[in-house]
XYZ file of C-alpha atoms in Angstrom:
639
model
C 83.120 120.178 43.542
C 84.040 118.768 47.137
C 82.204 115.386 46.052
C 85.616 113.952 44.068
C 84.230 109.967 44.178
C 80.366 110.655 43.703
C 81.261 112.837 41.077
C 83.276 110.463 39.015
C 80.286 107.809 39.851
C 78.000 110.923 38.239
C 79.664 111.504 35.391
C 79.409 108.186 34.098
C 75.820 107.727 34.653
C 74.577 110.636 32.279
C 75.961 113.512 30.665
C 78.317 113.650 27.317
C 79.820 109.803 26.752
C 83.154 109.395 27.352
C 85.366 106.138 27.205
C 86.153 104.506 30.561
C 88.838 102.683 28.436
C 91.581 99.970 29.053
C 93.356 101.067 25.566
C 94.024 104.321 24.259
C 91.621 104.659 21.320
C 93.749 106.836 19.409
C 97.072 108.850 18.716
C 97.274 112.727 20.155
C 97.221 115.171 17.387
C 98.974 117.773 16.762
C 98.390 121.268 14.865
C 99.366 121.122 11.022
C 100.942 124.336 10.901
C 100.894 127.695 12.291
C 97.910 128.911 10.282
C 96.013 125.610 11.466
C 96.572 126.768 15.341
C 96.223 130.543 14.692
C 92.494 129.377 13.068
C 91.902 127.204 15.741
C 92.370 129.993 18.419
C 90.629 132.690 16.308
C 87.261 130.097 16.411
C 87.870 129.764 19.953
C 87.861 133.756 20.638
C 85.127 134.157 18.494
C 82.770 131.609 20.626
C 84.111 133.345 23.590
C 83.141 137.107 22.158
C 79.368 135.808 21.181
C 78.720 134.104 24.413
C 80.570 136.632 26.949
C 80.391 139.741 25.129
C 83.953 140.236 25.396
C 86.731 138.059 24.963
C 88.212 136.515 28.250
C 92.011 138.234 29.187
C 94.589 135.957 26.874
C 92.366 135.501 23.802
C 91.441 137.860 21.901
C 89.996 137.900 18.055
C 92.696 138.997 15.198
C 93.167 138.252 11.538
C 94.866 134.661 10.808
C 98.937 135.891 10.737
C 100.795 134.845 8.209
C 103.729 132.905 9.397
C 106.830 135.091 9.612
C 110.241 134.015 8.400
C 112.142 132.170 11.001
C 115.559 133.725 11.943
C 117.371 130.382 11.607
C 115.996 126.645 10.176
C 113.922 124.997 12.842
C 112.698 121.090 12.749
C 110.525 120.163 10.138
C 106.421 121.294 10.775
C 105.572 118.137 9.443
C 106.860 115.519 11.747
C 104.114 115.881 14.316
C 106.155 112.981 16.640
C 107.102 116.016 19.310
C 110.468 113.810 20.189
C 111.716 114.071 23.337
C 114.619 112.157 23.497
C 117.104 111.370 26.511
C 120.147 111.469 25.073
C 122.401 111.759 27.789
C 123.882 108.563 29.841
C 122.995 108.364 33.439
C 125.545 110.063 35.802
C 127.810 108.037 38.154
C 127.913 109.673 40.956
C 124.429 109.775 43.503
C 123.334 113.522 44.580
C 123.935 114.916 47.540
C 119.964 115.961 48.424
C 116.984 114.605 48.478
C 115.063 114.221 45.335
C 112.258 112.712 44.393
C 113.500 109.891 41.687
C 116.561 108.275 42.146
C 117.699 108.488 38.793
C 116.276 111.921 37.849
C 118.160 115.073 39.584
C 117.032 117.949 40.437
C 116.993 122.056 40.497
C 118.739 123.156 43.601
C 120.883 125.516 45.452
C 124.090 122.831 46.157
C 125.576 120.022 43.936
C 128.852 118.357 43.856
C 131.400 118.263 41.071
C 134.473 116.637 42.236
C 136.000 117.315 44.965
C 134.352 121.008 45.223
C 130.821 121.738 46.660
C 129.663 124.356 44.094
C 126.625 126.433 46.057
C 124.572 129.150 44.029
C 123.278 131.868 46.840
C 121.254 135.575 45.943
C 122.611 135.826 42.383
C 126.333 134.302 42.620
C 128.205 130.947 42.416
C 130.695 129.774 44.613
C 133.068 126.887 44.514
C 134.411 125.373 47.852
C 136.967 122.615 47.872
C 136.359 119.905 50.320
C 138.281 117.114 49.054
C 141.303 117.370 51.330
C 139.913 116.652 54.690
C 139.699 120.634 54.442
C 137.558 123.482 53.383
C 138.658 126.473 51.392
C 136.984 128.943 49.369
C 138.071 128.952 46.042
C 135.880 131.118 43.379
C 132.950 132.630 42.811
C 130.771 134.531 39.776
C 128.042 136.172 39.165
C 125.259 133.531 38.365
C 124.520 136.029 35.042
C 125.773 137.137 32.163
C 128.942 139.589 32.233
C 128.035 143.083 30.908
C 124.493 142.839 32.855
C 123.463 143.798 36.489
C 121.208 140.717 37.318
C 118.533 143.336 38.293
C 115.040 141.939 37.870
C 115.941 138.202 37.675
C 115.635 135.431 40.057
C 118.478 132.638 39.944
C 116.771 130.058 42.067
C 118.103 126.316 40.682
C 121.161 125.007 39.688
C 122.591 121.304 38.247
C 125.876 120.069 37.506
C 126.093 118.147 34.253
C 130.062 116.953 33.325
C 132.130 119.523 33.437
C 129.279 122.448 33.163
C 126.760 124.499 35.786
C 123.799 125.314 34.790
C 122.098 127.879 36.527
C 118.058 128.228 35.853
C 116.541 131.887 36.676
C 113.579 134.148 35.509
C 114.345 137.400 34.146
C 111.437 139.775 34.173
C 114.026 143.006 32.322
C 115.573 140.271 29.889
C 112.186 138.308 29.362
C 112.015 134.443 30.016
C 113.460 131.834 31.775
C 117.321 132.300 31.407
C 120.057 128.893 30.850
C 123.126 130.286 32.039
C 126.203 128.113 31.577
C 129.349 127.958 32.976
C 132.449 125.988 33.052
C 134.061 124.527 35.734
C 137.566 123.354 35.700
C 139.091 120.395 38.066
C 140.196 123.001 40.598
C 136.891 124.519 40.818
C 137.288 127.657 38.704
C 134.575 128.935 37.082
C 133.432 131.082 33.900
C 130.813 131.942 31.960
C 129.922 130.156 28.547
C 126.629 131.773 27.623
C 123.465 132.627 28.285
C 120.392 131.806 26.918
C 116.278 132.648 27.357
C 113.338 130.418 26.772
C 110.130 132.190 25.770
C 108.001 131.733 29.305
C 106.074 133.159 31.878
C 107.503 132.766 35.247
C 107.896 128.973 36.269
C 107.926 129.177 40.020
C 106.217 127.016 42.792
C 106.498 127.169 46.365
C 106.818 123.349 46.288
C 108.350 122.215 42.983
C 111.326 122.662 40.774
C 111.054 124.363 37.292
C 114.570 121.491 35.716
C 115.038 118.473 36.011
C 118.197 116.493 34.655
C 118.854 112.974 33.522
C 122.438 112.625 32.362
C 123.284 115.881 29.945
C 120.035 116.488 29.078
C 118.279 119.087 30.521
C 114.193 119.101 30.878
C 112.598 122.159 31.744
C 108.707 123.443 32.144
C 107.621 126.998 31.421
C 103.978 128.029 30.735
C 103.302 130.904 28.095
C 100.022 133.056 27.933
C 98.368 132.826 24.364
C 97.017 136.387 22.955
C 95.589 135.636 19.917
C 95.927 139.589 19.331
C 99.624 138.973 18.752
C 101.738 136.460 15.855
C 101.019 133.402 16.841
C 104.076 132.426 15.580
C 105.801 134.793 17.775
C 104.624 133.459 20.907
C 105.494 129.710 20.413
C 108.463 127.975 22.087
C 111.792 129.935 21.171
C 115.388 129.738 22.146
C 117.565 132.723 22.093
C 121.362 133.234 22.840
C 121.638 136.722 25.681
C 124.182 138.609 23.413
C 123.519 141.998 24.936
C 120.447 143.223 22.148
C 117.360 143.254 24.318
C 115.559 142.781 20.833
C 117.528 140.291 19.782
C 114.535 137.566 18.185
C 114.061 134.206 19.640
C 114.520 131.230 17.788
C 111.764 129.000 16.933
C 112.392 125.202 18.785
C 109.132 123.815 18.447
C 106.280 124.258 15.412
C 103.004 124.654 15.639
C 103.525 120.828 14.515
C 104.851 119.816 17.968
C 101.949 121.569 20.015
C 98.928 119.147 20.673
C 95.221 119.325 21.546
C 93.267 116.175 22.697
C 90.421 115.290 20.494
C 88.048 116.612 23.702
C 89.551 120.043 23.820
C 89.304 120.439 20.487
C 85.828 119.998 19.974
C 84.717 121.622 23.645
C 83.830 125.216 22.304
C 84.134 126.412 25.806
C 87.470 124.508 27.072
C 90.111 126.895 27.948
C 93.095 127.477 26.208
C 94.819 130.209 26.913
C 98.172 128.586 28.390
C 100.646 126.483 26.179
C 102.308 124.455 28.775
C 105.825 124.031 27.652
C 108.758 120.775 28.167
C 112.022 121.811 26.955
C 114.860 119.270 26.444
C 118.447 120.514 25.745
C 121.617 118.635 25.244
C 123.967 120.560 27.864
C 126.999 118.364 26.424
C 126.684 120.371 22.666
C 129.408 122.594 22.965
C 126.591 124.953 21.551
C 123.190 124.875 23.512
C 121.045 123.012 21.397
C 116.836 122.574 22.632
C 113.268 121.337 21.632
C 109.918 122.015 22.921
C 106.670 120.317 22.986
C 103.467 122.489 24.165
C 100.111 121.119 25.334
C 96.970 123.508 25.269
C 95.090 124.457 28.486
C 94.218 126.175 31.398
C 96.996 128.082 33.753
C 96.364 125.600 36.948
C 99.160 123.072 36.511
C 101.300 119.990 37.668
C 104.080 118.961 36.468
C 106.302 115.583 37.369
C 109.173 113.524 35.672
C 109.849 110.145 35.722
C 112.897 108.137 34.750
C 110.495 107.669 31.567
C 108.459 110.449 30.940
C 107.104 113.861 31.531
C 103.583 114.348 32.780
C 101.527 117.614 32.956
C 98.775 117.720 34.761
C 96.130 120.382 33.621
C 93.276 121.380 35.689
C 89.382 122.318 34.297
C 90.695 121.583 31.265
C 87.200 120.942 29.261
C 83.986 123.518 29.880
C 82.894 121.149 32.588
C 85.539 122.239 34.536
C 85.425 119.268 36.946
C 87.309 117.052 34.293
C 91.310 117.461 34.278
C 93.734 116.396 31.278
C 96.769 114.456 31.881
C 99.727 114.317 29.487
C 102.548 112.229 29.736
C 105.575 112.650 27.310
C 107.797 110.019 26.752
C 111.709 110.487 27.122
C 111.915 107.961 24.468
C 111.057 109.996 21.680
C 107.359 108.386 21.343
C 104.307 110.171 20.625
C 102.835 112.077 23.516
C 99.494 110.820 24.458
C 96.411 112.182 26.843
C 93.659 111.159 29.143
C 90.690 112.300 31.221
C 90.589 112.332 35.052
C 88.721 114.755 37.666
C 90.353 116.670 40.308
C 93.659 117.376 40.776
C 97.241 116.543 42.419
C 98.508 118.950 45.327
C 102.200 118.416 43.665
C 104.651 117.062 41.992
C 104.756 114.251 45.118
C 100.999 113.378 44.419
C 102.760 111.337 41.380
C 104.556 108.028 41.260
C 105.164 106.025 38.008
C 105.152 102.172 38.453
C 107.034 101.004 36.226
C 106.923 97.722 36.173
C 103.015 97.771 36.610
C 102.992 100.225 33.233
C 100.894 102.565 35.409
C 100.445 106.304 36.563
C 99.414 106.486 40.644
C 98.154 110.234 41.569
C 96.470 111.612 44.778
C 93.842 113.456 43.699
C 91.453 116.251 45.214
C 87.683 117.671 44.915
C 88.973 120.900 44.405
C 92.966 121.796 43.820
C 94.371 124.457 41.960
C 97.579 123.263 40.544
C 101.226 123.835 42.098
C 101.812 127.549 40.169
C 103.301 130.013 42.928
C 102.039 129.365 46.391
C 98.634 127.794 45.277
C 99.881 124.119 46.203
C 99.720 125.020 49.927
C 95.435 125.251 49.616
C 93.185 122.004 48.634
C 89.982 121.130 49.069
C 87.730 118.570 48.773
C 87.695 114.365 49.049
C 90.582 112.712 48.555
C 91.386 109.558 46.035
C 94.102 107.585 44.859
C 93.887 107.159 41.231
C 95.694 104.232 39.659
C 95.823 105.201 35.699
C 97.044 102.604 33.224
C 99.950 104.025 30.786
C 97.421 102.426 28.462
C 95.059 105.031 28.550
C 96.958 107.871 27.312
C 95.867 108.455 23.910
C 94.270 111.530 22.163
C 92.611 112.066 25.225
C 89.068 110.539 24.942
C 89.917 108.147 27.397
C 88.354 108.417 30.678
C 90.021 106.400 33.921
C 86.944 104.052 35.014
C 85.184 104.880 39.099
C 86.861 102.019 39.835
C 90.683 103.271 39.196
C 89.443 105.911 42.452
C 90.023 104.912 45.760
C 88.501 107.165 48.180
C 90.902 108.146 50.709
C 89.565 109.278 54.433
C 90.058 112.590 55.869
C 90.402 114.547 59.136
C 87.494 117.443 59.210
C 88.599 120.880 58.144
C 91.420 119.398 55.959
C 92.239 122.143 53.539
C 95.958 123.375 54.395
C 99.367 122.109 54.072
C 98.115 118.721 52.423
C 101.340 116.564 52.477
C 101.672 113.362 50.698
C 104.615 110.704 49.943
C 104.774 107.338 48.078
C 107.380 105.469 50.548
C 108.154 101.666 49.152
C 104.833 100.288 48.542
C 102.762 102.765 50.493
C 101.264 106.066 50.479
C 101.510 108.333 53.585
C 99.232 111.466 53.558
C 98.001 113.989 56.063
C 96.090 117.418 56.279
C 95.115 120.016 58.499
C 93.900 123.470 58.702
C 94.925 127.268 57.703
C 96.587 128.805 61.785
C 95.880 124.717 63.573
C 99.326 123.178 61.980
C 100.702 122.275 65.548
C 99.623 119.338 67.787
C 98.897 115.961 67.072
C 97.634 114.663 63.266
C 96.319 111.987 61.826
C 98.580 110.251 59.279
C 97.000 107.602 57.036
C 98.781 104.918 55.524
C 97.545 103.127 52.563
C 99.318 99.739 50.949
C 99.135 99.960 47.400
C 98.412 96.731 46.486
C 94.887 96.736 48.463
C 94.333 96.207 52.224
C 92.959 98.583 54.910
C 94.139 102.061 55.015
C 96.108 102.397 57.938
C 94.886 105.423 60.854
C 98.088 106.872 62.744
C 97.746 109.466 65.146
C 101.547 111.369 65.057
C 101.909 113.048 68.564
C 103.053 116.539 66.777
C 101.934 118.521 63.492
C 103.108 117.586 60.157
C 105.366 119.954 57.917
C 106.773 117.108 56.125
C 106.644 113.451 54.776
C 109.811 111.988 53.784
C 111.858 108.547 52.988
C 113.681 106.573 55.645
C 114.949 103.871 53.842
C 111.948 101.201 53.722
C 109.906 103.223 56.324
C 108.736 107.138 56.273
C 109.285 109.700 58.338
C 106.560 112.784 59.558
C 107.844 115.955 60.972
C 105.969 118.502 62.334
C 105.591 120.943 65.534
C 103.660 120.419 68.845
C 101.892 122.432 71.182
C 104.558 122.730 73.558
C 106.727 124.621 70.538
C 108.724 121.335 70.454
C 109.756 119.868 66.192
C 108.777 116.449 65.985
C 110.672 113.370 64.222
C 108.171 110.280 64.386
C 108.909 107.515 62.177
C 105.922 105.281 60.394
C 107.367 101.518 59.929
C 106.355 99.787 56.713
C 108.619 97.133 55.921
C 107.589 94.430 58.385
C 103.613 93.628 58.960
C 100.604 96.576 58.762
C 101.796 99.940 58.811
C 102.186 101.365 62.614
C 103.853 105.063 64.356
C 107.329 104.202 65.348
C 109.658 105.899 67.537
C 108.982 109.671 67.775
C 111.821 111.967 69.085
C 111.119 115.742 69.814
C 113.917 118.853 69.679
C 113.177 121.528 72.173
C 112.416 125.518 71.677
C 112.675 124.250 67.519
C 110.911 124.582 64.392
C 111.046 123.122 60.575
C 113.841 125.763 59.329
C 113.289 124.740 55.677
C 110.557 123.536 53.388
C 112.043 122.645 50.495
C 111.898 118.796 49.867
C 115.797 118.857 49.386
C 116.434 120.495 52.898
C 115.885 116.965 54.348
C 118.473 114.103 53.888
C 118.495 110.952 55.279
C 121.699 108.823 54.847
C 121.499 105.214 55.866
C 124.057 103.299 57.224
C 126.101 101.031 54.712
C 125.153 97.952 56.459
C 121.662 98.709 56.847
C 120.145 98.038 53.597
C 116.441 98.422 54.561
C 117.631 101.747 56.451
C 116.336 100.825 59.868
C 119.851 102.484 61.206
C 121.637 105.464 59.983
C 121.695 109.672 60.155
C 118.860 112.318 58.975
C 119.806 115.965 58.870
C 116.966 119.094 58.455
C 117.764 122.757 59.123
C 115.840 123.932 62.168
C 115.235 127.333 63.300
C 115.054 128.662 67.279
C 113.187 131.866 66.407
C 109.687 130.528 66.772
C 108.477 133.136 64.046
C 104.930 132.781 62.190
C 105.954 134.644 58.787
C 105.232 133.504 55.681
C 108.918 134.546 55.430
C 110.184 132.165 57.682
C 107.626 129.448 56.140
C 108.354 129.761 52.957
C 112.048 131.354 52.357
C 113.209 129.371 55.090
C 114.779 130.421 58.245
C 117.823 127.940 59.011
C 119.808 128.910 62.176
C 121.371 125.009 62.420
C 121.060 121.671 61.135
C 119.975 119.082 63.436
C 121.225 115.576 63.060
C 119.247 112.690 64.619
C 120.568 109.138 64.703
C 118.287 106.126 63.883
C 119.587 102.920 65.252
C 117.070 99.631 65.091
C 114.373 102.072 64.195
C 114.793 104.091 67.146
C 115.678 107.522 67.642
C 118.755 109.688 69.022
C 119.249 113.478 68.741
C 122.735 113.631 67.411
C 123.543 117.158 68.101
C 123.472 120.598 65.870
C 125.655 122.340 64.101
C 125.161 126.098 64.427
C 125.071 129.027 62.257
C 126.881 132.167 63.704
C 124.353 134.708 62.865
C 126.300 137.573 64.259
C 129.365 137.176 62.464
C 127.680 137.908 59.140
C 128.631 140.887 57.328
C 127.677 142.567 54.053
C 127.645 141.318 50.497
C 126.869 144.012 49.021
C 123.980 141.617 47.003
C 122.662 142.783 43.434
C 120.518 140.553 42.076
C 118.224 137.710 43.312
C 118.535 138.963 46.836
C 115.768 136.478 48.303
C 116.509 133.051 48.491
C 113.088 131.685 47.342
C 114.595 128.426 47.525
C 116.086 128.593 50.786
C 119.195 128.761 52.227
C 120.449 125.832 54.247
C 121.135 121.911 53.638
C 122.670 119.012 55.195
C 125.129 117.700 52.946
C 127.073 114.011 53.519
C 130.082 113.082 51.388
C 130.584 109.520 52.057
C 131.582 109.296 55.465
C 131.401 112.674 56.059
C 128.630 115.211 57.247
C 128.449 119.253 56.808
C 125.608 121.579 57.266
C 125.001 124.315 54.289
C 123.517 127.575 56.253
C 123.682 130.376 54.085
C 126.969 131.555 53.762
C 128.647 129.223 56.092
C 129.716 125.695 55.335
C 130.380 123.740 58.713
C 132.342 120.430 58.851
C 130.611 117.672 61.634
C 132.018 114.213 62.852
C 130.279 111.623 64.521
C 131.842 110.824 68.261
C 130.313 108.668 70.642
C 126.895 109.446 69.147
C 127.148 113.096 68.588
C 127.815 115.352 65.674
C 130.247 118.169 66.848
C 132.083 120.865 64.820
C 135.695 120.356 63.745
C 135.993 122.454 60.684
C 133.625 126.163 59.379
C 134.181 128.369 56.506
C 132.506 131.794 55.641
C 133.106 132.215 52.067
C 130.210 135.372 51.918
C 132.035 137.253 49.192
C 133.173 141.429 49.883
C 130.664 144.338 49.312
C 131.234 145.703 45.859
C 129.203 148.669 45.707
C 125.588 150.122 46.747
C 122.947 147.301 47.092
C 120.404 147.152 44.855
């Protein structure tokens, strides 16, 4: 499956017809009831018992279940219109890290409310007040519910939405992904509202973010495992308030009317379909948590990516011929979900870029890729295309993107590791390399998205990471001489060319989290070419997968940009040996990592685990005038 573009070319000279359309032809359907979808997996096991022998693991043959009562009214089965609707208005105030869409926030480990930085580290929240030219600590609380010890759950995201923190975790003792909220008052107290689980297997991704929010209404993924051996009704999307009763049933918040199955799937004996992949929207404003869920049928190997407009999953070998994918996109306006055919697969959720105002899907796509679940986005394989997919297209999934909606992208040999990729204005920028050869010089291609020559850049250091600059990209990456590397790649004036390129001494990438790099530009440089990036960097030149993907921040380096050219700005240092105990008890790793520049208007701190560090620019330099250490007292044996 390395072929991607003679492939596509292939599959449209022979084999089963399929519709290269430029309309949907149809509307996705959706399951009548429970008994439709229970009967539908039943056939499914039974083609899979006469062909294999034994039923794959996740489906299994049982009796048709009844449906059981529901423990409280859910929304009608009948309306199969799987609404997903954005309720909330957009917020006011811009984050304070990087996302990926301006207008969609993210998952993450810092946010704002106020005048108070609230930070969620290994299991706790903390509130610091920084809107007095000073810092001081002012609360903190377990990121869990009261009563429980937090042991077996990971608390790795966290969003501020009014007045409320949200905290997103995985309990593995409680079961599900866990919505705890809190309440924050104007002086940055904090206390718990409630806690809630979602009915999922465990969301994570080395690369991606399991919530998303746009205004007060949160959007979260989860994937569930089907066994056909248990209710089915039991194992669709539920909602259920943590009151202390481990047994305490979930609530149904989405019918076997609001699951759907493309017309292909459904009549491909031998598609898989043991994973419902889940979006849950919930209106954090209700005073009581209120949520729906949609669920598309398919393989585990996933992608998942929100818009300003939608929600798209990506679902890999999604029909017996396993080369074909299924795309979903959800609409935020309440529309009918729809579907369509592709081949390959994204590396992650930065593979994806809605144009809007073209009505159009753009994806990087690979010969071989195996979805973002876990650590699985860090391996790809295969040729390389850009696939330009008209909104159009998304129907009940017959719909096939044409060979000509590929453009084959080039490649550097031996391209199967750390596959980065970035939309950046009207561009993409993309670059590979190989498993232990991530340092020296890489290629970087740049490829105008309107047509034109794809662009061949050769980046004097390794690349880590492709971020935004304004109207121009940035690649950072290590050399040979154990030096990080900051080279810019101009795009808003003529053909794409390498920039300045600045290098930091005895340094590595400290983070690789997308939101550990910030670039702020200056407020008279509209197109960016001036202004101030931050990016935790590390001094212990360690080759962990610890380091690599937990993150190892012992500083954040500022560099300044000024006409496009580079100037290290100076550090500002984490004091490693002043650390002390804190006695942690839950969620002990930070998964997510652990350090973040963070600028407030005019004014510039570095996050490094427990220590929040105050900077001001002087004659070109960042230097330390302010540090806190708010790591809270050992309470007890660690767990």
């Amino acid at each position: 499956m390395r072929g991607l573009i003679g492939l596509v070319a292939l599959a449209f000279g022979g084999g089963p017809a399929v519709v290269p359309a430029t309309a949907a032809p149809g509307a996705l359907q959706a399951f009548r009831n429970d008994t439709d979808l229970a009967r539908f997996l039943k056939r499914r096991a039974a083609r899979h018992r006469q062909q294999y022998a034994v039923a794959p693991p996740g489906i299994v043959a049982a009796p048709v279940p009844a449906p059981p009562p529901m423990a409280e009214p859910a929304a009608a089965a009948a309306d199969a219109a799987a609404d997903v609707v954005v309720t909330g208005a957009r917020a006011a105030q811009p984050g304070i890290t990087n996302t990926q869409e301006a207008d969609v926030d993210e998952g993450g480990i810092v946010k704002q409310h106020r005048d108070h930085l609230v930070i969620l580290r290994r299991g706790r929240l903390f509130t610091v007040a920084v809107g007095d030219r000073a810092m001081r600590a002012v609360d903190r609380i377990d990121a869990f519910p009261p009563g429980t010890s937090g042991e077996g759950a990971w608390y790795d995201e966290m969003l501020v939405a009014g007045d409320r923190v949200v905290v997103i975790g995985y309990s593995y003792d409680r079961g599900g992904t866990e919505i705890n909220r809190f309440r924050i008052g104007g002086d940055g107290r904090l206390w718990f509202e409630a806690s809630h689980h979602l009915r999922s297997n465990d969301y994570y991704s080395s690369t991606n973010y399991a919530s998303r929010l746009i205004g007060s209404t949160l959007i979260v993924y989860t994937p569930l495992g089907l066994d056909i051996d248990e209710p089915i009704a039991a194992q669709l999307p539920g909602l259920r308030r943590w009151t202390g009763e481990a047994k305490r049933p979930f609530q149904r918040i989405a019918p076997a009317a609001r699951v759907f199955l493309p017309v292909p799937v459904r009549r491909d004996p031998d598609a898989a379909v043991d994973t419902l992949h889940t979006v849950t929207t919930c209106d954090l404003a209700a005073e009581r948590l209120a949520c729906t869920a949609t669920g598309v049928l398919g393989g585990e190997g996933r992608n998942f990516y929100v818009s300003g407009k939608a929600v798209y999953v990506w679902i890999d070998r999604a029909l017996a011929d396993e080369r074909r994918a299924m795309v979903y996109r959800l609409p935020l306006d309440g529309s009918r979900p729809g579907a369509a055919q592709a081949w390959g697969g994204p590396v992650d959720q930065f593979s994806f870029r809605e144009d809007r105002p073209a009505r159009a899907l753009d994806v990087v796509v690979r010969a071989d890729s195996d979805g973002e679940r876990m650590w699985r986005a860090e391996v790809s394989e295969g040729d390389a295309a850009l696939l330009h997919l008209p909104l159009a297209l998304f129907g009940d999934g017959s719909a096939v993107a044409s060979p000509r909606a590929y453009r084959p992208l080039p490649l550097d040999g031996g391209a199967t590791w750390s596959f980065h990729n970035r939309f950046v204005a009207r561009h993409l920028i993309y670059s590979a390399g190989a498993f232990a050869a991530e340092v020296g010089s890489k290629t970087v291609f740049a490829v105008p998205l309107g047509g034109g020559p794809i662009a061949r850049l050769r980046a004097p250091h390794g690349v880590d990471r492709i971020d935004i600059m304004g109207d121009d990209a940035v690649v950072i990456g290590s050399d040979a001489r154990e030096r990080l590397g900051f080279s810019s790649i101009e795009l808003a004036a003529g053909p794409p060319r390498l920039g300045d390129t600045s290098f930091l001494p005895a340094a590595r990438e400290g983070e690789r989290r997308s939101q550990a790099f910030f670039y702020r530009p200056d407020p008279d440089s509209a197109d960016g070419a001036s202004g101030i990036l931050g990016l935790p960097i590390t001094r212990e030149l360690d080759d962990s997968p610890a380091q690599r993907f937990l993150g190892a921040g012992s500083a954040v380096a500022f560099l300044r940009r000024d006409r496009r050219r580079f100037t290290p700005a100076g550090e500002l240092e984490a004091h490693a040996a002043d650390a002390r105990d804190d006695g942690c008890e839950a969620s002990c790793v930070d998964w997510y990592g652990n350090a973040r520049p963070i600028f407030l208007g005019s004014r510039i701190f570095a996050l490094m685990g427990y220590e929040l560090v105050e900077g001001r620019m002087a004659r070109g330099r960042v230097g330390e005038v302010a540090r806190i250490d708010f790591a809270p007292a050992a309470r007890g044996r660690r767990r």
